[in-house]
Amino acid sequence: MADKVIPLADHRYASSVPLVPAQSTAPTGLLADTLGRPLRDLRISVTDRCNFRCSYCMPKEVFDKHYEFLPHSSLLSFEEIARLARQFVAHGVRKIRLTGGEPLLRKNLERLVEMLAALRTAGDGLPLDLTLTTNGSVLARKAQALKDAGLQRITVSLDALDDAVFRRMNDADFPVADVLAGIEAAQRVGLGPIKINMVVKRGTNDDQIVAMARHFRHSGAVLRFIEYMDVGATNGWRMDEVLPSAEVVARIAAEFPLQPLGAQQPGETAQRWRYADGAGEIGVISSVTQAFCHDCNRARLSTEGKLYLCLFAHRGHDLRALLREGRSDAEIAAAIGGVWNRRADRYSELRSEAGADPSSAPAGRRVEMHYIGG
Ligand code: SAM
Ligand code: SF4
Ligand code: SF4
């Protein structure tokens, strides 16, 4: 069980770096960080709230009724998000993922989707992929509106098929049938190909791996197994609860033979496998046992407008301050460029290099996942 270690007022959330643009004239353009990695993928957290209490993300003992979520005035408005997103696209971002917290809890999210979909013509003519990650709880009634607003794809998190195990994982007594209905609705309206994310915790839901594989074979959806990660400071992470992806693949292959597939594009987090009988593919995301920092091209924009360069970062860069003190687009673009150019983050690799036991991770308080988005 996670200890209640986080002071509620200043959290969570580590500190932020004051961000004064070095110059106002820096052009937008393709960026490379200190390790030569481009900026391609932007994840935007639209709310820090959630109706689930997954123990690996927002354990109930910490995120209880006394927990102070961000006030509405702290959140970036849709206009502010869209304005920042435009600068990121000009800097080479090709994929925007809305996340949270539970993004579908943010009121009128379709309006933001529409504003971001309009950015497809703002970059250098290359396609912009717009997607969203959700726990699926209200997806059945939102799928059509999201599709109509211009959302292309969707990822639904689903940690079990068995109702009792699922309720235990979400710790909010939420029934699995409603999420399955959400997945069907998303498929029906054409929000695909759908990805299904399953976080595997050894001893809690690993008995669901093969049942999940069986269920989503032939469905057109791509099931991805995620190693339970040591994100944030509240989930009481332990290495012995991580089931290595290699074991996930072995368990599935024993039932349904698998063949490896190559990566589709650089920076891809999942290693892909196809069923030998043509029933579709699965992916494994091995953030703990096989670090993939070397081509990590992802930035994260927190609910209150801080730019984080790594899922395990301690500090964010305050873009909201720039917006609200009236800085120009050129100044904001220069600030984003400067921050990315100085980026050297590679937490998972450092954790692996620190020793055979990944629990010997680089120390320090890390930002919570529901705040910067998964
Ligand atoms: N609420 C939405 C959802 O659950 O899909 C979006 C936000 S959630 C933080 C994004 C993703 O992060 C989910 O797929 C979730 O399973 C994953 N996640 C959260 N905590 C994690 C952890 N400790 N290890 C691995 N994945 C985690
Ligand atoms: Fe909520 Fe998603 Fe975190 Fe679960 S993983 S608590 S659904 S934000
Ligand atoms: Fe990217 Fe940080 Fe994850 Fe490495 S640890 S892959 S740098 S987010």
PDB file of N, CA and C and ligand atoms in Angstrom, residues 37 292-293 296 298 300 309-312 343 345-348, ligand 3:
ATOM      1  N   ARG A  37      17.766  14.033 -30.468  1.00  0.00           N
ATOM      2  CA  ARG A  37      16.390  13.541 -30.635  1.00  0.00           C
ATOM      3  C   ARG A  37      15.458  14.687 -31.047  1.00  0.00           C
ATOM      4  N   PHE A 292      13.871   2.746 -23.617  1.00  0.00           N
ATOM      5  CA  PHE A 292      13.893   3.195 -25.022  1.00  0.00           C
ATOM      6  C   PHE A 292      14.061   4.706 -25.102  1.00  0.00           C
ATOM      7  N   CYS A 293      14.912   5.245 -24.228  1.00  0.00           N
ATOM      8  CA  CYS A 293      15.133   6.696 -24.223  1.00  0.00           C
ATOM      9  C   CYS A 293      15.886   7.186 -25.455  1.00  0.00           C
ATOM     10  N   CYS A 296      13.569   8.792 -27.776  1.00  0.00           N
ATOM     11  CA  CYS A 296      12.345   9.354 -27.182  1.00  0.00           C
ATOM     12  C   CYS A 296      12.124  10.775 -27.697  1.00  0.00           C
ATOM     13  N   ARG A 298       9.189  12.554 -27.149  1.00  0.00           N
ATOM     14  CA  ARG A 298       7.931  12.977 -26.553  1.00  0.00           C
ATOM     15  C   ARG A 298       8.101  14.126 -25.547  1.00  0.00           C
ATOM     16  N   ARG A 300       5.620  16.593 -22.813  1.00  0.00           N
ATOM     17  CA  ARG A 300       4.326  16.548 -22.131  1.00  0.00           C
ATOM     18  C   ARG A 300       3.963  17.927 -21.609  1.00  0.00           C
ATOM     19  N   LEU A 309       9.825  17.271 -20.036  1.00  0.00           N
ATOM     20  CA  LEU A 309      10.608  16.646 -21.096  1.00  0.00           C
ATOM     21  C   LEU A 309      10.751  15.149 -20.903  1.00  0.00           C
ATOM     22  N   CYS A 310      10.234  14.639 -19.800  1.00  0.00           N
ATOM     23  CA  CYS A 310      10.362  13.214 -19.498  1.00  0.00           C
ATOM     24  C   CYS A 310       9.260  12.829 -18.524  1.00  0.00           C
ATOM     25  N   LEU A 311       8.772  11.634 -18.665  1.00  0.00           N
ATOM     26  CA  LEU A 311       7.734  11.115 -17.764  1.00  0.00           C
ATOM     27  C   LEU A 311       8.209  11.112 -16.312  1.00  0.00           C
ATOM     28  N   PHE A 312       9.505  11.060 -16.125  1.00  0.00           N
ATOM     29  CA  PHE A 312      10.059  10.959 -14.778  1.00  0.00           C
ATOM     30  C   PHE A 312      10.704  12.270 -14.324  1.00  0.00           C
ATOM     31  N   ARG A 343      17.560  19.705 -23.740  1.00  0.00           N
ATOM     32  CA  ARG A 343      17.062  18.468 -23.118  1.00  0.00           C
ATOM     33  C   ARG A 343      18.122  17.358 -23.123  1.00  0.00           C
ATOM     34  N   ASP A 345      17.255  14.455 -20.912  1.00  0.00           N
ATOM     35  CA  ASP A 345      16.585  13.427 -20.094  1.00  0.00           C
ATOM     36  C   ASP A 345      16.704  12.036 -20.699  1.00  0.00           C
ATOM     37  N   ARG A 346      16.987  11.065 -19.841  1.00  0.00           N
ATOM     38  CA  ARG A 346      16.979   9.661 -20.258  1.00  0.00           C
ATOM     39  C   ARG A 346      16.890   8.787 -18.996  1.00  0.00           C
ATOM     40  N   TYR A 347      15.828   9.065 -18.263  1.00  0.00           N
ATOM     41  CA  TYR A 347      15.665   8.441 -16.951  1.00  0.00           C
ATOM     42  C   TYR A 347      15.741   6.915 -16.990  1.00  0.00           C
ATOM     43  N   SER A 348      14.985   6.292 -17.903  1.00  0.00           N
ATOM     44  CA  SER A 348      14.906   4.819 -17.866  1.00  0.00           C
ATOM     45  C   SER A 348      16.259   4.191 -18.165  1.00  0.00           C
TER      46      SER A 348
HETATM   47 FE1  SF4 B   3      11.449   9.318 -22.709  1.00  0.00          FE
HETATM   48 FE2  SF4 B   3      11.964   9.813 -20.148  1.00  0.00          FE
HETATM   49 FE3  SF4 B   3      10.624   7.601 -20.840  1.00  0.00          FE
HETATM   50 FE4  SF4 B   3      13.251   7.824 -21.381  1.00  0.00          FE
HETATM   51  S1  SF4 B   3      12.305   7.742 -19.365  1.00  0.00           S
HETATM   52  S2  SF4 B   3      11.648   7.075 -22.765  1.00  0.00           S
HETATM   53  S3  SF4 B   3      13.400  10.031 -21.835  1.00  0.00           S
HETATM   54  S4  SF4 B   3       9.932   9.735 -21.118  1.00  0.00           S
END
